[in-house]
Coordinates of C-alpha atoms in Angstrom, one line a residue:
Chain A
M1156 CA -101.5 137.6 -4.8
K1157 CA -100.8 138.9 -8.2
K1158 CA -99.1 135.8 -9.0
H1159 CA -102.0 133.7 -8.2
I1160 CA -104.3 136.0 -10.3
K1161 CA -102.0 135.5 -13.2
S1162 CA -102.1 132.0 -12.8
I1163 CA -105.8 131.7 -12.7
I1164 CA -106.3 134.0 -15.7
S1165 CA -103.7 132.0 -17.8
L1166 CA -105.3 128.7 -17.0
T1167 CA -108.8 130.2 -17.6
I1168 CA -107.7 131.7 -20.9
I1169 CA -106.1 128.4 -21.9
C1170 CA -109.3 126.4 -21.2
A1171 CA -111.5 128.9 -23.0
V1172 CA -109.3 128.7 -26.0
M1173 CA -109.3 124.9 -25.9
A1174 CA -113.1 124.9 -25.4
V1175 CA -113.5 127.1 -28.7
A1176 CA -111.2 124.7 -30.6
L1177 CA -113.3 121.6 -29.4
A1178 CA -116.6 123.3 -30.1
L1179 CA -115.2 124.1 -33.8
T1180 CA -114.1 120.5 -34.3
N1181 CA -117.5 119.2 -32.9
S1182 CA -119.4 121.3 -35.3
V1183 CA -117.5 119.7 -38.1
T1184 CA -117.4 116.3 -36.9
A1185 CA -120.6 115.7 -35.1
P1186 CA -122.9 115.5 -38.3
L1187 CA -120.3 112.9 -39.7
I1188 CA -120.3 111.0 -36.5
E1189 CA -124.0 110.8 -36.4
K1190 CA -124.1 109.7 -39.9
N1191 CA -121.5 107.0 -39.2
Q1192 CA -123.5 105.7 -36.1
A1193 CA -126.7 105.6 -38.2
A1194 CA -124.8 103.5 -40.9
A1195 CA -123.6 101.2 -38.4
A1196 CA -126.9 100.7 -36.9
N1197 CA -128.5 100.2 -40.3
E1198 CA -125.8 97.6 -41.0
A1199 CA -126.8 95.7 -37.9
L1200 CA -130.4 95.7 -38.8
L1201 CA -129.6 94.4 -42.3
V1202 CA -128.4 91.2 -40.5
V1203 CA -132.0 90.1 -40.3
M1204 CA -133.3 91.7 -43.3
P1205 CA -130.5 91.9 -46.1
D1206 CA -133.0 93.7 -48.6
G1207 CA -134.1 96.1 -45.9
G1208 CA -132.4 99.2 -47.4
D1209 CA -132.6 102.2 -45.0
F1210 CA -134.4 101.9 -41.7
T1211 CA -136.4 104.4 -39.6
A1212 CA -137.0 104.1 -36.0
V1213 CA -140.6 103.7 -34.9
D1214 CA -142.1 105.8 -32.2
L1215 CA -143.4 102.9 -29.9
T1216 CA -145.6 105.0 -27.7
K1217 CA -148.1 105.5 -30.6
Y1218 CA -148.9 101.8 -30.6
T1219 CA -150.0 99.2 -28.1
L1220 CA -147.4 96.4 -28.7
P1221 CA -146.4 93.2 -26.9
E1222 CA -144.4 94.0 -23.6
T1223 CA -141.2 92.4 -25.0
V1224 CA -140.9 94.9 -27.9
T1225 CA -138.2 97.4 -27.1
E1226 CA -137.4 99.0 -30.5
A1227 CA -138.8 98.8 -33.8
F1228 CA -137.6 100.1 -37.3
T1229 CA -139.5 100.2 -40.5
A1230 CA -137.5 99.4 -43.7
S1231 CA -137.7 101.1 -46.9
N1232 CA -138.8 97.9 -48.6
G1233 CA -141.9 97.8 -46.6
G1234 CA -140.7 95.4 -43.9
C1235 CA -139.7 96.0 -40.3
V1236 CA -137.1 94.9 -37.9
I1237 CA -138.2 94.5 -34.3
K1238 CA -135.9 94.1 -31.2
L1239 CA -137.3 92.3 -28.2
T1240 CA -136.3 91.4 -24.8
T1241 CA -137.7 88.1 -23.4
K1242 CA -137.0 85.6 -20.6
G1243 CA -135.8 82.0 -21.5
Y1244 CA -134.0 80.1 -18.9
G1245 CA -132.3 83.2 -17.8
P1246 CA -133.5 86.9 -17.8
N1247 CA -132.9 89.4 -20.7
M1248 CA -132.5 87.3 -23.8
V1249 CA -132.4 90.0 -26.6
V1250 CA -133.7 88.9 -29.9
M1251 CA -133.9 90.9 -33.1
C1252 CA -136.3 89.8 -36.0
G1253 CA -136.9 90.9 -39.4
V1254 CA -140.5 90.7 -41.0
D1255 CA -141.0 91.6 -44.6
A1256 CA -143.9 93.4 -46.1
N1257 CA -145.9 90.1 -46.3
G1258 CA -145.5 89.4 -42.8
V1259 CA -142.8 86.6 -43.3
V1260 CA -139.8 86.2 -40.9
T1261 CA -136.6 87.2 -43.1
G1262 CA -134.1 86.4 -40.2
A1263 CA -133.8 86.4 -36.5
V1264 CA -130.7 86.6 -34.2
C1265 CA -130.0 86.7 -30.6
L1266 CA -128.0 89.6 -29.7
S1267 CA -127.4 88.7 -26.1
S1268 CA -128.6 86.1 -23.5
N1269 CA -127.8 84.4 -20.2
E1270 CA -129.0 80.9 -21.4
T1271 CA -127.0 77.8 -20.4
L1272 CA -127.1 75.7 -23.4
G1273 CA -126.4 78.2 -26.2
V1274 CA -129.2 76.9 -28.6
E1275 CA -130.4 80.4 -29.0
K1276 CA -127.4 81.2 -31.2
T1277 CA -128.8 79.2 -34.1
Y1278 CA -132.4 78.7 -33.4
G1279 CA -133.4 82.0 -35.1
D1280 CA -132.6 80.4 -38.5
T1281 CA -135.2 77.7 -38.1
A1282 CA -138.0 80.4 -37.9
K1283 CA -136.8 82.0 -41.3
G1284 CA -139.7 81.9 -43.7
A1285 CA -142.5 81.6 -40.9
A1286 CA -145.5 83.7 -40.9
I1287 CA -148.0 84.4 -37.9
D1288 CA -150.1 81.3 -39.0
T1289 CA -147.2 79.0 -39.4
I1290 CA -144.9 80.2 -36.5
D1291 CA -146.7 77.6 -34.1
D1292 CA -145.4 74.7 -36.5
V1293 CA -141.7 75.8 -35.9
A1294 CA -140.4 73.1 -33.6
T1295 CA -138.7 73.9 -30.2
V1296 CA -135.4 72.2 -29.3
S1297 CA -136.0 69.0 -27.0
G1298 CA -134.1 69.7 -23.7
A1299 CA -134.0 73.4 -24.3
T1300 CA -137.8 74.1 -24.5
M1301 CA -137.7 77.0 -22.2
T1302 CA -135.1 78.8 -24.3
T1303 CA -136.5 78.0 -27.7
G1304 CA -140.2 78.4 -26.6
A1305 CA -139.5 81.9 -25.2
Y1306 CA -137.5 82.6 -28.5
K1307 CA -140.4 81.3 -30.6
N1308 CA -142.8 83.5 -28.6
A1309 CA -140.6 86.5 -29.2
I1310 CA -140.7 85.9 -33.0
K1311 CA -144.4 85.6 -32.7
D1312 CA -144.6 88.9 -30.9
A1313 CA -142.4 90.4 -33.6
L1314 CA -144.8 89.0 -36.2
N1315 CA -147.8 90.5 -34.4
T1316 CA -146.0 93.8 -33.9
A1317 CA -145.4 94.0 -37.7
I1318 CA -149.1 93.4 -38.2
I1319 CA -149.8 96.2 -35.9
L1320 CA -147.3 98.6 -37.3
G1321 CA -148.9 97.8 -40.8
G1322 CA -152.2 99.1 -39.5
G1323 CA -153.7 95.6 -38.7
T1324 CA -154.8 94.2 -35.4
A1325 CA -153.2 91.1 -33.6
D1326 CA -153.7 89.2 -30.4
I1327 CA -151.0 90.3 -28.2
R1328 CA -152.1 89.1 -24.8
T1329 CA -149.6 87.3 -22.6
E1330 CA -150.2 83.7 -21.7
E1331 CA -151.4 84.9 -18.1
E1332 CA -153.9 87.4 -19.8
I1333 CA -155.2 84.6 -22.0
L1334 CA -155.8 82.3 -19.2
A1335 CA -157.5 84.9 -17.0
D1336 CA -159.8 85.6 -20.0
N1337 CA -160.6 82.1 -20.6
L1338 CA -161.4 81.5 -16.8
N1339 CA -163.6 84.5 -16.9
A1340 CA -165.4 83.6 -19.9
A1341 CA -166.1 79.9 -18.6
L1342 CA -167.3 81.1 -15.2
E1343 CA -168.3 84.7 -14.9
A1344 CA -169.6 84.1 -11.4
G1345 CA -166.1 83.5 -10.3
E1346 CA -165.5 87.4 -10.6
G1347 CA -162.0 87.0 -12.2
K1348 CA -160.3 85.5 -9.0
F1349 CA -159.4 81.8 -9.4
T1350 CA -156.8 79.6 -7.8
E1351 CA -155.4 76.3 -9.3
I1352 CA -156.3 73.2 -7.3
F1353 CA -154.1 70.1 -7.0
I1354 CA -155.8 67.1 -8.7
S1355 CA -155.5 64.1 -6.5
E1356 CA -157.8 61.8 -8.4
K1357 CA -157.5 60.0 -11.8
L1358 CA -159.6 62.1 -14.1
E1359 CA -160.7 61.6 -17.7
N1360 CA -159.2 64.2 -20.0
V1361 CA -158.9 67.1 -17.5
S1362 CA -155.4 68.9 -17.5
A1363 CA -156.3 71.6 -14.8
I1364 CA -158.9 72.7 -12.4
Y1365 CA -159.3 76.2 -11.2
E1366 CA -161.5 77.0 -8.2
A1367 CA -163.3 80.3 -7.9
E1368 CA -162.0 82.1 -4.7
N1369 CA -165.7 83.3 -3.9
G1370 CA -167.0 79.7 -3.9
A1371 CA -169.0 80.2 -7.1
G1372 CA -167.7 76.9 -8.7
F1373 CA -164.8 75.6 -10.8
V1374 CA -163.3 75.9 -14.3
Y1375 CA -162.3 72.4 -15.7
V1376 CA -159.6 72.6 -18.5
T1377 CA -160.1 69.7 -21.1
T1378 CA -159.0 69.1 -24.5
V1379 CA -161.4 68.7 -27.6
S1380 CA -159.9 67.9 -31.0
E1381 CA -156.4 68.9 -29.8
E1382 CA -157.8 72.3 -28.6
E1383 CA -158.0 73.3 -24.9
I1384 CA -161.4 74.3 -23.7
F1385 CA -162.4 75.9 -20.5
V1386 CA -165.5 74.5 -18.9
G1387 CA -167.5 76.3 -16.1
V1388 CA -168.9 74.2 -13.3
D1389 CA -171.0 75.5 -10.6
A1390 CA -170.5 74.6 -6.8
D1391 CA -172.8 71.6 -7.1
G1392 CA -170.8 70.2 -10.1
V1393 CA -173.1 71.2 -12.8
V1394 CA -171.6 72.4 -16.0
V1395 CA -172.6 76.0 -16.8
S1396 CA -170.7 76.7 -19.9
E1397 CA -172.1 75.8 -23.4
V1398 CA -170.2 72.9 -24.6
A1399 CA -171.2 69.5 -26.5
D1400 CA -173.2 67.0 -24.6
D1401 CA -170.3 64.4 -24.4
V1402 CA -168.0 67.0 -22.9
K1403 CA -170.6 68.1 -20.5
A1404 CA -171.2 64.5 -19.5
N1405 CA -167.4 63.9 -19.0
I1406 CA -166.9 67.1 -17.0
E1407 CA -169.8 66.5 -14.7
A1408 CA -168.5 63.0 -14.1
N1409 CA -165.2 64.3 -13.3
A1410 CA -166.6 67.0 -11.0
K1411 CA -168.5 64.4 -9.2
I1412 CA -165.3 62.6 -8.3
M1413 CA -163.5 65.7 -7.2
L1414 CA -166.5 67.2 -5.1
G1415 CA -166.8 63.8 -3.1
V1416 CA -163.2 63.7 -2.4
T1417 CA -161.9 63.9 1.2
L1418 CA -158.4 63.7 2.4
K1419 CA -157.2 61.8 5.6
E1420 CA -153.7 62.4 6.9
V1421 CA -151.6 59.2 7.3
D1422 CA -149.7 58.8 10.5
L1423 CA -146.3 58.2 9.3
S1424 CA -144.8 57.2 12.6
K1425 CA -146.4 53.9 12.0
Y1426 CA -144.0 53.1 9.4
A1427 CA -140.6 52.6 10.6
N1428 CA -139.0 52.4 7.2
M1429 CA -140.7 55.4 5.7
P1430 CA -138.1 57.5 3.7
K1431 CA -137.1 60.5 5.6
Q1432 CA -137.8 62.8 2.7
I1433 CA -141.6 62.2 3.1
D1434 CA -143.1 65.1 5.0
K1435 CA -146.9 64.4 5.0
A1436 CA -149.0 61.8 3.5
Y1437 CA -152.9 61.7 2.8
K1438 CA -155.1 59.0 1.8
T1439 CA -158.1 60.2 -0.3
S1440 CA -161.5 58.8 -0.1
N1441 CA -161.1 57.1 -3.4
G1442 CA -158.1 55.1 -2.1
N1443 CA -155.4 57.3 -3.9
Y1444 CA -152.4 59.0 -2.1
V1445 CA -151.2 62.6 -1.9
I1446 CA -147.8 62.9 -0.7
E1447 CA -145.8 66.0 0.3
L1448 CA -142.0 65.6 0.4
H1449 CA -138.7 67.3 0.2
T1450 CA -135.7 66.3 -1.9
A1451 CA -132.3 67.4 -2.2
G1452 CA -131.2 69.2 -5.5
Y1453 CA -128.6 71.8 -6.4
G1454 CA -129.6 73.7 -3.2
I1455 CA -128.3 71.1 -0.9
N1456 CA -125.9 69.0 -3.1
G1457 CA -124.6 71.9 -5.2
D1458 CA -121.4 74.1 -4.9
K1459 CA -121.5 75.6 -1.2
Y1460 CA -121.0 79.1 -2.3
S1461 CA -123.6 79.4 -4.9
S1462 CA -126.3 76.9 -3.8
S1463 CA -129.3 78.1 -1.6
G1464 CA -129.0 75.4 1.1
E1465 CA -132.7 74.7 0.5
Y1466 CA -134.6 71.5 -0.4
I1467 CA -137.1 71.1 -3.4
Y1468 CA -140.7 70.6 -1.9
I1469 CA -142.9 68.4 -4.1
K1470 CA -146.4 67.3 -3.8
V1471 CA -147.3 64.1 -5.7
A1472 CA -150.7 62.2 -6.1
L1473 CA -150.5 58.6 -6.7
T1474 CA -152.8 55.6 -6.9
D1475 CA -152.5 52.7 -4.4
K1476 CA -150.5 51.0 -7.2
G1477 CA -147.9 53.7 -7.0
E1478 CA -148.8 55.3 -10.5
I1479 CA -148.3 59.1 -10.6
I1480 CA -151.6 61.0 -11.1
N1481 CA -150.4 64.5 -10.6
C1482 CA -147.0 66.1 -9.7
Q1483 CA -146.4 69.7 -8.6
T1484 CA -143.3 71.6 -7.4
V1485 CA -144.6 73.6 -4.3
K1486 CA -141.2 75.4 -3.4
Q1487 CA -137.9 75.5 -4.6
S1488 CA -134.8 77.7 -4.3
E1489 CA -132.5 76.3 -7.2
T1490 CA -130.3 78.4 -9.2
D1491 CA -132.6 80.9 -10.9
G1492 CA -132.8 80.4 -14.6
V1493 CA -131.1 77.0 -14.4
G1494 CA -132.4 74.4 -11.7
S1495 CA -135.4 76.7 -11.3
I1496 CA -136.9 74.7 -14.4
C1497 CA -138.2 72.3 -11.8
A1498 CA -140.9 74.9 -10.9
D1499 CA -142.3 74.8 -14.4
K1500 CA -145.4 72.8 -15.0
E1501 CA -143.8 71.3 -18.3
F1502 CA -141.2 69.8 -16.1
S1503 CA -143.2 68.3 -13.1
T1504 CA -146.0 66.9 -15.3
Q1505 CA -143.6 64.8 -17.1
Y1506 CA -143.9 62.2 -14.4
I1507 CA -147.6 62.0 -14.6
G1508 CA -148.6 58.3 -15.6
K1509 CA -145.2 57.0 -14.6
D1510 CA -144.8 54.3 -11.9
E1511 CA -142.2 52.3 -10.0
N1512 CA -140.9 50.8 -13.3
T1513 CA -141.0 53.9 -15.5
Y1514 CA -140.2 56.9 -13.5
M1515 CA -136.7 56.5 -14.3
D1516 CA -137.4 56.9 -17.9
V1517 CA -137.8 60.8 -17.4
D1518 CA -134.3 62.0 -18.3
T1519 CA -132.2 64.5 -16.2
V1520 CA -131.4 67.7 -18.0
T1521 CA -127.8 68.2 -19.2
G1522 CA -126.5 71.1 -17.1
V1523 CA -129.1 70.9 -14.5
T1524 CA -128.2 67.3 -13.3
L1525 CA -128.2 67.9 -9.6
T1526 CA -131.8 69.4 -9.7
T1527 CA -133.4 67.1 -12.1
K1528 CA -131.7 64.0 -10.6
G1529 CA -132.8 65.0 -7.1
Y1530 CA -136.3 65.7 -8.4
R1531 CA -136.4 62.2 -9.7
N1532 CA -135.1 60.7 -6.6
G1533 CA -138.0 62.6 -4.8
I1534 CA -140.4 61.0 -7.0
G1535 CA -138.9 57.6 -6.3
K1536 CA -139.4 58.2 -2.7
A1537 CA -143.0 59.0 -3.1
I1538 CA -143.6 55.7 -5.0
E1539 CA -141.7 53.8 -2.3
A1540 CA -143.8 55.5 0.6
V1541 CA -147.1 54.5 -1.2
K1542 CA -145.6 50.8 -1.5
I1543 CA -144.8 50.9 2.4
M1544 CA -148.2 52.5 3.2
E1545 CA -149.9 49.8 1.3
G1546 CA -147.9 47.1 3.0
G1547 CA -145.7 46.0 0.0
A1548 CA -142.5 46.9 1.6
Chain B
M581 CA -79.2 126.5 -33.8
S582 CA -77.3 124.9 -36.6
K583 CA -79.0 122.6 -39.3
Q584 CA -77.0 119.8 -37.7
N585 CA -78.6 120.4 -34.4
N586 CA -82.0 120.5 -36.0
M587 CA -81.5 117.3 -37.6
S588 CA -80.1 115.9 -34.3
I589 CA -83.4 116.8 -32.6
L590 CA -85.4 115.2 -35.4
I591 CA -83.7 111.9 -35.3
K592 CA -82.8 111.5 -31.7
G593 CA -86.3 110.0 -31.1
L594 CA -85.9 107.3 -33.7
L595 CA -83.2 105.4 -31.8
R596 CA -80.9 107.2 -29.4
E597 CA -83.8 108.6 -27.3
N598 CA -86.6 106.2 -28.6
P599 CA -89.6 106.8 -26.2
V600 CA -90.5 103.0 -26.4
F601 CA -87.3 101.2 -26.2
V602 CA -84.8 103.6 -24.6
L603 CA -86.9 105.8 -22.3
I604 CA -89.4 103.1 -21.6
L605 CA -92.4 105.6 -21.9
G606 CA -95.9 105.0 -23.0
T607 CA -95.7 101.2 -22.1
C608 CA -99.5 100.9 -21.7
P609 CA -100.6 101.8 -25.2
T610 CA -97.6 100.0 -26.6
L611 CA -98.6 96.7 -25.1
A612 CA -102.3 97.3 -25.7
T613 CA -102.4 98.3 -29.4
T614 CA -99.7 96.4 -31.0
T615 CA -101.8 93.3 -31.5
T616 CA -102.5 94.4 -35.1
V617 CA -100.3 96.6 -37.4
D618 CA -103.2 98.7 -38.3
G619 CA -104.0 99.7 -34.7
A620 CA -100.5 100.1 -33.9
L621 CA -100.0 102.6 -36.8
G622 CA -103.3 104.2 -36.0
M623 CA -102.2 104.7 -32.3
G624 CA -98.7 105.9 -33.4
L625 CA -99.9 108.4 -35.9
A626 CA -102.6 109.8 -33.6
T627 CA -100.1 110.1 -30.7
M628 CA -97.7 111.8 -33.3
A629 CA -100.3 114.4 -34.3
V630 CA -101.2 115.2 -30.6
L631 CA -97.5 115.4 -29.8
I632 CA -96.6 117.8 -32.6
C633 CA -99.7 120.1 -31.7
S634 CA -99.1 120.0 -28.1
N635 CA -95.4 120.7 -28.4
I636 CA -95.9 123.7 -30.7
V637 CA -98.8 125.2 -28.7
I638 CA -96.9 124.6 -25.3
S639 CA -93.7 126.1 -26.8
L640 CA -95.7 129.1 -28.1
L641 CA -97.3 129.7 -24.7
R642 CA -94.2 129.0 -22.7
K643 CA -93.6 132.5 -21.8
F644 CA -97.3 133.1 -21.0
I645 CA -97.8 130.1 -18.7
P646 CA -96.6 130.7 -15.1
D647 CA -94.4 128.0 -13.7
T648 CA -96.8 127.1 -10.9
V649 CA -99.7 126.0 -13.3
R650 CA -97.8 124.8 -16.0
I651 CA -98.7 121.2 -15.5
P652 CA -102.5 121.8 -15.4
C653 CA -102.0 124.0 -18.5
Y654 CA -100.1 121.3 -20.3
I655 CA -102.9 118.8 -19.5
V656 CA -105.6 121.0 -20.7
V657 CA -103.7 121.7 -23.9
I658 CA -103.0 117.9 -24.4
A659 CA -106.4 116.8 -23.5
G660 CA -107.9 119.3 -25.9
F661 CA -105.8 118.0 -28.8
V662 CA -106.6 114.4 -27.8
T663 CA -110.2 115.1 -28.0
V664 CA -109.9 117.0 -31.2
V665 CA -108.0 113.9 -32.8
Q666 CA -110.4 111.5 -31.2
M667 CA -113.4 113.4 -32.8
L668 CA -111.6 113.5 -36.2
I669 CA -110.8 109.8 -36.2
Q670 CA -114.4 109.0 -35.0
A671 CA -115.8 111.1 -37.9
F672 CA -113.3 110.2 -40.7
I673 CA -111.9 106.8 -39.7
P674 CA -114.6 105.0 -37.7
D675 CA -113.0 101.6 -38.0
L676 CA -109.8 102.9 -36.4
Y677 CA -111.8 104.6 -33.7
E678 CA -113.5 101.1 -32.8
T679 CA -110.0 99.4 -32.9
L680 CA -108.4 101.8 -30.6
G681 CA -111.2 102.1 -28.3
V682 CA -110.4 103.5 -24.8
Y683 CA -106.7 103.8 -25.6
L684 CA -107.4 106.8 -28.0
A685 CA -108.6 108.8 -25.0
L686 CA -105.7 107.5 -23.0
I687 CA -103.2 109.3 -25.1
T688 CA -103.8 112.2 -22.7
V689 CA -102.1 110.5 -20.1
N690 CA -99.3 109.2 -22.3
C691 CA -96.2 110.0 -20.5
I692 CA -94.3 110.6 -23.8
I693 CA -96.5 113.7 -24.5
L694 CA -96.5 115.2 -21.1
G695 CA -93.0 114.2 -20.7
R696 CA -91.9 116.2 -24.0
A697 CA -94.1 119.1 -23.0
E698 CA -92.2 119.4 -19.7
M699 CA -88.7 118.4 -20.9
F700 CA -88.6 120.2 -24.4
A701 CA -91.5 122.2 -25.6
G702 CA -91.7 124.3 -22.3
K703 CA -88.1 125.4 -22.9
N704 CA -87.4 125.5 -26.5
S705 CA -88.5 127.4 -29.6
V706 CA -91.5 126.6 -31.7
G707 CA -89.5 125.1 -34.7
K708 CA -87.4 122.9 -32.4
S709 CA -90.4 122.0 -30.5
A710 CA -92.2 120.9 -33.7
L711 CA -89.2 118.8 -34.8
D712 CA -89.0 117.2 -31.4
G713 CA -92.6 116.3 -31.8
I714 CA -92.0 114.8 -35.2
G715 CA -89.0 112.9 -34.2
M716 CA -90.5 111.4 -31.0
G717 CA -93.8 110.8 -32.7
L718 CA -92.0 108.9 -35.5
G719 CA -89.9 107.0 -32.9
F720 CA -93.0 106.0 -31.0
T721 CA -94.8 104.9 -34.3
L722 CA -91.8 103.0 -35.7
A723 CA -91.4 101.1 -32.3
L724 CA -95.0 100.4 -32.3
F725 CA -94.8 99.2 -36.0
A726 CA -91.9 96.9 -35.3
M727 CA -93.6 95.4 -32.2
S728 CA -97.0 94.9 -33.9
T729 CA -95.4 93.3 -37.0
I730 CA -93.8 90.6 -35.0
R731 CA -96.8 90.1 -32.9
E732 CA -99.4 90.1 -35.7
V733 CA -97.2 88.0 -38.2
L734 CA -96.0 85.3 -35.7
G735 CA -99.0 85.5 -33.4
A736 CA -101.9 85.5 -35.8
G737 CA -100.3 84.7 -39.2
T738 CA -101.6 88.0 -40.8
F739 CA -100.0 91.3 -41.8
M740 CA -102.3 94.3 -41.9
G741 CA -105.3 91.9 -41.8
N742 CA -104.0 89.9 -44.9
E743 CA -103.3 86.3 -44.2
I744 CA -99.9 84.8 -44.7
P745 CA -100.8 81.3 -46.0
F746 CA -97.4 79.8 -45.3
L747 CA -97.6 80.5 -41.6
V748 CA -101.3 79.7 -41.2
E749 CA -101.3 76.4 -43.2
N750 CA -98.1 75.0 -41.6
G751 CA -99.4 76.0 -38.0
L752 CA -96.4 78.1 -37.4
T753 CA -98.3 80.9 -35.4
I754 CA -97.7 81.4 -31.8
S755 CA -101.1 82.7 -30.5
L756 CA -99.5 83.7 -27.2
L757 CA -97.9 86.6 -28.8
V758 CA -101.1 88.4 -29.5
K759 CA -102.1 88.1 -25.7
A760 CA -100.7 90.3 -23.0
P761 CA -97.9 88.0 -21.8
G762 CA -96.7 87.7 -25.4
G763 CA -96.8 91.5 -25.7
L764 CA -94.4 91.8 -22.7
M765 CA -92.1 89.2 -24.0
V766 CA -91.7 90.9 -27.5
Y767 CA -91.4 94.3 -25.8
G768 CA -88.6 92.8 -23.4
L769 CA -86.9 91.0 -26.5
L770 CA -86.9 94.3 -28.6
I771 CA -85.4 96.4 -25.8
A772 CA -82.7 93.7 -25.4
L773 CA -82.1 93.8 -29.1
V774 CA -81.8 97.6 -29.2
N775 CA -79.3 97.3 -26.2
K776 CA -77.4 94.6 -28.1
I777 CA -77.2 96.6 -31.4
T778 CA -76.0 99.8 -29.6
K779 CA -73.6 97.6 -27.3
G780 CA -75.6 99.0 -24.3
K781 CA -74.4 102.5 -24.8
L782 CA -77.7 104.2 -24.9
I783 CA -79.1 102.5 -21.9
K784 CA -76.0 101.9 -19.8
K785 CA -74.8 105.5 -19.9
K786 CA -78.1 106.8 -18.6
E787 CA -79.0 104.1 -16.3
F788 CA -77.7 105.1 -12.9
S789 CA -76.5 108.4 -13.5
C790 CA -78.1 111.9 -13.7
E791 CA -78.2 111.4 -17.4
G792 CA -80.6 108.4 -16.7
C793 CA -83.3 111.0 -16.0
P794 CA -85.7 111.6 -18.8
S795 CA -85.2 115.4 -18.1
A796 CA -81.5 115.1 -18.5
S797 CA -81.2 116.6 -22.1
S798 CA -82.9 119.8 -21.1
C799 CA -81.7 119.9 -17.5
H800 CA -78.0 119.4 -18.2
G801 CA -77.3 118.0 -14.7
G802 CA -78.9 121.1 -13.1
C803 CA -80.7 119.0 -10.5
S804 CA -77.5 117.4 -9.2
A805 CA -75.6 120.6 -9.0
E806 CA -78.7 122.0 -7.0
K807 CA -78.4 119.0 -4.6
E808 CA -74.6 119.6 -4.2
D809 CA -75.4 123.3 -3.3
K810 CA -77.6 122.2 -0.4

């Protein structure tokens, strides 16, 4: 027993003495370590703002900033450096952007990302010198629009943040919030609840239609002088928003077409050679077709261990001549951040206006070949189905 | 103890009982930190500092520490010194701290340090233990320096970060040497070289006998005598 007590006391004393030694060392080194770490952090910030001098962290809780902003530092030269986390093809693309006292981008770098093409490594250089009123002119990279678009939006958020930190005001709404605000403004009777409807007819200068869930009417999105405007239409097809007479006439004409449309399902069993990808087909009262189909992308043809085993489901509206009026991805389980681009409106609407001879002009995307090629095959099958239903094949 | 003996304690770590090439101890940091000469010297000197301090303290406390808890006590002392060295390097040489990374903290479990505490410092006077720490630390540092010089010069075409134009311009570098397999190859070749220079006397003599045990110098064959008694 005495032996054990001696052992315990010895070990305890040694531990205590070492703890004191560590505490003493820590009291000497801790301020120096903190200073070193601050200098290292400062050096990292200088990458995007070489004339920044010393940086001070900003308490973000004091401001209402874009959701992408994770950290902000004010520089001794009056500028600021903002760290943002955004979503490109993949999640968590971390961007650091420097904005000088005049609101001009001094530099932007991507600190980490999960993108597939790697363009984010150099894209920041193209935004150097941009300001809030010129950032929209910075081009995105063709074939990498998701990545560079998100990157550009992050820089825009940084520029807006710089304005807010400088005591100004900026529009920091997200795209969804802007859309919701525009829909509400166009049709207040819709009470803020709208659903996008699938356009099955050829309309003049209409890019989207939203239906009020309470039946109060519709909002038509049209373009006037390269600017999107939202026009409210009541349940009877009468424009309720204040717009120019020509716009009003055009929207009411389009509304008349859409209100009068009825869809009749086509009995596919009548066509022996109908492609097996076609799930359902409808003929509209104007003689157009709406086809629902499934096609094999990466989910079916990809690596068996990483693919989902699911098809891509597409809805396509076509004229009786096989010209594509509208195209929408209904459901997909492609690889998140890669093949999932097929769910983006920018991707599916590339096929609008294409026909039997031109749909192959839509290029497949490098690195996403199985998905994009499969999608294009699906579109080809829809055109083939129309040809069959029209008795041309 | 005569002067001769003190000198012998000091120099035995350099070659005769070199911890890296003869006793084959501390292999992990040896392979990991010898890709650059700077890193290797940093690791060698940090280990030497811990070795000297822990040897001195353990020798001072050898009569105070009960035999049953000697290993935990040694570990506490060693870990304490490693943390002190780690904090000092982080504060005063932050670049070296970044280079050594996790291997700095892993000095705690370096067999050389615990081995010398157990074999030597726990049984000898403070002065001799300090000399043993210096000798073993120097031996470890020199071994790391030799290995890292070969790996950095022939592997990356640089020495202490300075480019050697002749090697780089003529494409005479062997990049495998700065990778893990290259480290093992250089390690093996240097052990072979030491064996060749000493005509195998250092290793052969110890290899299969009681003397092959790292504790042999302090135990003087005691364990085999014990075995025979049983």
